[in-house]
């Protein structure tokens, strides 16, 4: 194990100094940094601490992992270098419906079945199921 640890799920109110203070009981800290959004300056909720010795870092991981800080259970583990080639987990934003973009299910998107078109749409001006002509579709829409 190295002497740098990752601390995740930190409260957004945490600062570099608070982080250093929280972990200083485990040994000499050479660096404590919370990662922030480069535009807003707001904490991203995680940070890194570098200890002067591996033994201190291991002790901090053992003692602090899953500990509750300001109502949040923090994650503390050995820091690993970022690998840009490693597959990243896909985030799911739930079922946002369809439409928009290139593709899509029943509506929207380039080639999105019978409705929508390039960039989305709600199928408002296209045939509805069971209608015989575009004119009757316009009447159904109230035009």
PDB file of C-alpha atoms in Angstrom:
ATOM      1  CA  UNK A   1       0.000   0.000   0.000  1.00  0.00           C
ATOM      2  CA  UNK A   2       1.157   3.516  -0.745  1.00  0.00           C
ATOM      3  CA  UNK A   3       1.035   6.491   1.565  1.00  0.00           C
ATOM      4  CA  UNK A   4      -1.772   8.288  -0.316  1.00  0.00           C
ATOM      5  CA  UNK A   5      -5.399   7.573   0.544  1.00  0.00           C
ATOM      6  CA  UNK A   6      -8.741   8.398  -1.064  1.00  0.00           C
ATOM      7  CA  UNK A   7     -11.543   9.801   1.099  1.00  0.00           C
ATOM      8  CA  UNK A   8     -14.991   9.723  -0.492  1.00  0.00           C
ATOM      9  CA  UNK A   9     -18.548  10.736   0.391  1.00  0.00           C
ATOM     10  CA  UNK A  10     -17.327  13.761   2.309  1.00  0.00           C
ATOM     11  CA  UNK A  11     -19.820  16.424   3.351  1.00  0.00           C
ATOM     12  CA  UNK A  12     -19.779  19.319   0.898  1.00  0.00           C
ATOM     13  CA  UNK A  13     -18.983  21.685   3.760  1.00  0.00           C
ATOM     14  CA  UNK A  14     -15.585  19.999   4.331  1.00  0.00           C
ATOM     15  CA  UNK A  15     -12.443  22.004   3.608  1.00  0.00           C
ATOM     16  CA  UNK A  16      -8.800  21.049   3.114  1.00  0.00           C
ATOM     17  CA  UNK A  17      -8.021  22.190   6.666  1.00  0.00           C
ATOM     18  CA  UNK A  18     -10.923  20.210   8.165  1.00  0.00           C
ATOM     19  CA  UNK A  19      -9.770  17.111   6.295  1.00  0.00           C
ATOM     20  CA  UNK A  20      -6.210  17.517   7.550  1.00  0.00           C
ATOM     21  CA  UNK A  21      -7.448  18.085  11.096  1.00  0.00           C
ATOM     22  CA  UNK A  22      -9.686  15.005  10.953  1.00  0.00           C
ATOM     23  CA  UNK A  23      -6.874  12.671   9.854  1.00  0.00           C
ATOM     24  CA  UNK A  24      -3.900  14.247  11.681  1.00  0.00           C
ATOM     25  CA  UNK A  25      -4.424  11.914  14.648  1.00  0.00           C
ATOM     26  CA  UNK A  26      -3.095   9.014  12.531  1.00  0.00           C
ATOM     27  CA  UNK A  27       0.265  10.527  11.673  1.00  0.00           C
ATOM     28  CA  UNK A  28       2.160  13.263   9.882  1.00  0.00           C
ATOM     29  CA  UNK A  29       0.234  14.537   6.838  1.00  0.00           C
ATOM     30  CA  UNK A  30       2.215  16.035   3.973  1.00  0.00           C
ATOM     31  CA  UNK A  31      -0.831  16.983   1.867  1.00  0.00           C
ATOM     32  CA  UNK A  32      -4.625  17.047   2.257  1.00  0.00           C
ATOM     33  CA  UNK A  33      -6.744  18.243  -0.637  1.00  0.00           C
ATOM     34  CA  UNK A  34     -10.444  18.200  -1.416  1.00  0.00           C
ATOM     35  CA  UNK A  35     -11.273  18.059  -5.120  1.00  0.00           C
ATOM     36  CA  UNK A  36     -13.409  20.987  -6.231  1.00  0.00           C
ATOM     37  CA  UNK A  37     -15.406  21.906  -9.313  1.00  0.00           C
ATOM     38  CA  UNK A  38     -13.138  24.123 -11.387  1.00  0.00           C
ATOM     39  CA  UNK A  39     -15.944  26.522 -12.316  1.00  0.00           C
ATOM     40  CA  UNK A  40     -17.950  26.892  -9.121  1.00  0.00           C
ATOM     41  CA  UNK A  41     -15.240  26.035  -6.572  1.00  0.00           C
ATOM     42  CA  UNK A  42     -17.734  23.728  -4.800  1.00  0.00           C
ATOM     43  CA  UNK A  43     -16.451  20.481  -3.296  1.00  0.00           C
ATOM     44  CA  UNK A  44     -17.037  17.347  -5.348  1.00  0.00           C
ATOM     45  CA  UNK A  45     -17.345  15.326  -2.130  1.00  0.00           C
ATOM     46  CA  UNK A  46     -14.019  13.531  -2.196  1.00  0.00           C
ATOM     47  CA  UNK A  47     -10.371  14.198  -1.539  1.00  0.00           C
ATOM     48  CA  UNK A  48      -6.895  12.763  -1.048  1.00  0.00           C
ATOM     49  CA  UNK A  49      -4.522  12.684   1.887  1.00  0.00           C
ATOM     50  CA  UNK A  50      -0.816  11.925   1.674  1.00  0.00           C
ATOM     51  CA  UNK A  51       0.853  10.633   4.837  1.00  0.00           C
ATOM     52  CA  UNK A  52       4.577  10.627   5.463  1.00  0.00           C
ATOM     53  CA  UNK A  53       4.532   6.850   6.068  1.00  0.00           C
ATOM     54  CA  UNK A  54       2.605   3.875   4.717  1.00  0.00           C
ATOM     55  CA  UNK A  55       1.895   2.619   8.239  1.00  0.00           C
ATOM     56  CA  UNK A  56       0.068   5.855   9.105  1.00  0.00           C
ATOM     57  CA  UNK A  57      -1.961   5.652   5.898  1.00  0.00           C
ATOM     58  CA  UNK A  58      -2.945   2.029   6.607  1.00  0.00           C
ATOM     59  CA  UNK A  59      -3.983   2.930  10.144  1.00  0.00           C
ATOM     60  CA  UNK A  60      -6.159   5.790   8.845  1.00  0.00           C
ATOM     61  CA  UNK A  61      -7.861   3.481   6.327  1.00  0.00           C
ATOM     62  CA  UNK A  62      -8.558   0.870   9.002  1.00  0.00           C
ATOM     63  CA  UNK A  63      -9.870   3.348  11.579  1.00  0.00           C
ATOM     64  CA  UNK A  64     -11.804   5.792   9.402  1.00  0.00           C
ATOM     65  CA  UNK A  65     -13.451   3.694   6.668  1.00  0.00           C
ATOM     66  CA  UNK A  66     -17.259   3.698   7.048  1.00  0.00           C
ATOM     67  CA  UNK A  67     -17.049   6.264   9.872  1.00  0.00           C
ATOM     68  CA  UNK A  68     -19.860   8.814  10.019  1.00  0.00           C
ATOM     69  CA  UNK A  69     -18.827  12.445   9.552  1.00  0.00           C
ATOM     70  CA  UNK A  70     -21.537  15.135   9.676  1.00  0.00           C
ATOM     71  CA  UNK A  71     -24.218  12.538   8.941  1.00  0.00           C
ATOM     72  CA  UNK A  72     -22.384  10.863   6.036  1.00  0.00           C
ATOM     73  CA  UNK A  73     -20.514   7.542   6.055  1.00  0.00           C
ATOM     74  CA  UNK A  74     -17.161   8.275   4.475  1.00  0.00           C
ATOM     75  CA  UNK A  75     -15.198   5.831   2.344  1.00  0.00           C
ATOM     76  CA  UNK A  76     -11.487   5.625   3.024  1.00  0.00           C
ATOM     77  CA  UNK A  77      -9.206   3.435   0.919  1.00  0.00           C
ATOM     78  CA  UNK A  78      -5.845   3.369  -0.784  1.00  0.00           C
ATOM     79  CA  UNK A  79      -5.628   5.861  -3.628  1.00  0.00           C
ATOM     80  CA  UNK A  80      -4.998   4.310  -7.009  1.00  0.00           C
ATOM     81  CA  UNK A  81      -3.740   6.199 -10.065  1.00  0.00           C
ATOM     82  CA  UNK A  82      -6.418   7.196 -12.560  1.00  0.00           C
ATOM     83  CA  UNK A  83      -6.424   4.908 -15.591  1.00  0.00           C
ATOM     84  CA  UNK A  84      -8.068   6.665 -18.559  1.00  0.00           C
ATOM     85  CA  UNK A  85      -8.296   3.355 -20.458  1.00  0.00           C
ATOM     86  CA  UNK A  86     -10.291   1.595 -17.745  1.00  0.00           C
ATOM     87  CA  UNK A  87     -14.011   1.243 -18.498  1.00  0.00           C
ATOM     88  CA  UNK A  88     -16.049   3.728 -16.498  1.00  0.00           C
ATOM     89  CA  UNK A  89     -19.414   2.771 -15.074  1.00  0.00           C
ATOM     90  CA  UNK A  90     -22.380   4.095 -17.037  1.00  0.00           C
ATOM     91  CA  UNK A  91     -24.674   6.352 -15.084  1.00  0.00           C
ATOM     92  CA  UNK A  92     -28.376   5.782 -15.469  1.00  0.00           C
ATOM     93  CA  UNK A  93     -30.582   8.807 -15.209  1.00  0.00           C
ATOM     94  CA  UNK A  94     -33.762   6.792 -14.927  1.00  0.00           C
ATOM     95  CA  UNK A  95     -36.486   6.609 -17.514  1.00  0.00           C
ATOM     96  CA  UNK A  96     -36.576  10.074 -18.976  1.00  0.00           C
ATOM     97  CA  UNK A  97     -39.034   9.053 -21.626  1.00  0.00           C
ATOM     98  CA  UNK A  98     -38.155   9.199 -25.255  1.00  0.00           C
ATOM     99  CA  UNK A  99     -37.607  11.784 -27.895  1.00  0.00           C
ATOM    100  CA  UNK A 100     -34.740  13.966 -28.912  1.00  0.00           C
ATOM    101  CA  UNK A 101     -31.305  13.041 -30.042  1.00  0.00           C
ATOM    102  CA  UNK A 102     -30.380  10.525 -32.700  1.00  0.00           C
ATOM    103  CA  UNK A 103     -32.633   7.569 -32.146  1.00  0.00           C
ATOM    104  CA  UNK A 104     -35.163   7.016 -29.518  1.00  0.00           C
ATOM    105  CA  UNK A 105     -38.083   4.809 -29.103  1.00  0.00           C
ATOM    106  CA  UNK A 106     -41.536   5.799 -30.236  1.00  0.00           C
ATOM    107  CA  UNK A 107     -40.787   9.481 -30.617  1.00  0.00           C
ATOM    108  CA  UNK A 108     -38.083  11.779 -31.713  1.00  0.00           C
ATOM    109  CA  UNK A 109     -34.619  11.360 -32.940  1.00  0.00           C
ATOM    110  CA  UNK A 110     -33.151  10.603 -36.294  1.00  0.00           C
ATOM    111  CA  UNK A 111     -34.961   7.509 -37.538  1.00  0.00           C
ATOM    112  CA  UNK A 112     -37.116   7.230 -34.443  1.00  0.00           C
ATOM    113  CA  UNK A 113     -39.813   4.966 -35.866  1.00  0.00           C
ATOM    114  CA  UNK A 114     -42.964   6.727 -37.085  1.00  0.00           C
ATOM    115  CA  UNK A 115     -42.825   9.979 -35.174  1.00  0.00           C
ATOM    116  CA  UNK A 116     -40.528  12.849 -34.564  1.00  0.00           C
ATOM    117  CA  UNK A 117     -37.613  13.614 -36.714  1.00  0.00           C
ATOM    118  CA  UNK A 118     -34.165  15.001 -36.711  1.00  0.00           C
ATOM    119  CA  UNK A 119     -33.673  16.189 -33.129  1.00  0.00           C
ATOM    120  CA  UNK A 120     -36.890  15.113 -31.533  1.00  0.00           C
ATOM    121  CA  UNK A 121     -40.457  16.141 -31.512  1.00  0.00           C
ATOM    122  CA  UNK A 122     -43.581  14.738 -30.096  1.00  0.00           C
ATOM    123  CA  UNK A 123     -45.163  13.362 -33.232  1.00  0.00           C
ATOM    124  CA  UNK A 124     -47.639  16.215 -33.299  1.00  0.00           C
ATOM    125  CA  UNK A 125     -47.862  16.616 -37.055  1.00  0.00           C
ATOM    126  CA  UNK A 126     -47.457  13.022 -38.057  1.00  0.00           C
ATOM    127  CA  UNK A 127     -50.044  10.326 -38.488  1.00  0.00           C
ATOM    128  CA  UNK A 128     -51.467   8.787 -35.398  1.00  0.00           C
ATOM    129  CA  UNK A 129     -52.193   5.135 -35.211  1.00  0.00           C
ATOM    130  CA  UNK A 130     -55.567   4.447 -36.768  1.00  0.00           C
ATOM    131  CA  UNK A 131     -55.829   7.745 -38.653  1.00  0.00           C
ATOM    132  CA  UNK A 132     -56.210   7.630 -42.432  1.00  0.00           C
ATOM    133  CA  UNK A 133     -54.836  10.997 -43.463  1.00  0.00           C
ATOM    134  CA  UNK A 134     -52.816  13.924 -42.234  1.00  0.00           C
ATOM    135  CA  UNK A 135     -55.890  16.118 -42.526  1.00  0.00           C
ATOM    136  CA  UNK A 136     -57.786  14.051 -39.979  1.00  0.00           C
ATOM    137  CA  UNK A 137     -54.729  14.145 -37.733  1.00  0.00           C
ATOM    138  CA  UNK A 138     -54.760  17.956 -37.826  1.00  0.00           C
ATOM    139  CA  UNK A 139     -58.445  17.944 -36.906  1.00  0.00           C
ATOM    140  CA  UNK A 140     -57.733  15.693 -33.939  1.00  0.00           C
ATOM    141  CA  UNK A 141     -55.071  18.135 -32.748  1.00  0.00           C
ATOM    142  CA  UNK A 142     -57.561  21.021 -32.931  1.00  0.00           C
ATOM    143  CA  UNK A 143     -56.207  22.853 -36.015  1.00  0.00           C
TER     144      UNK A 143
END
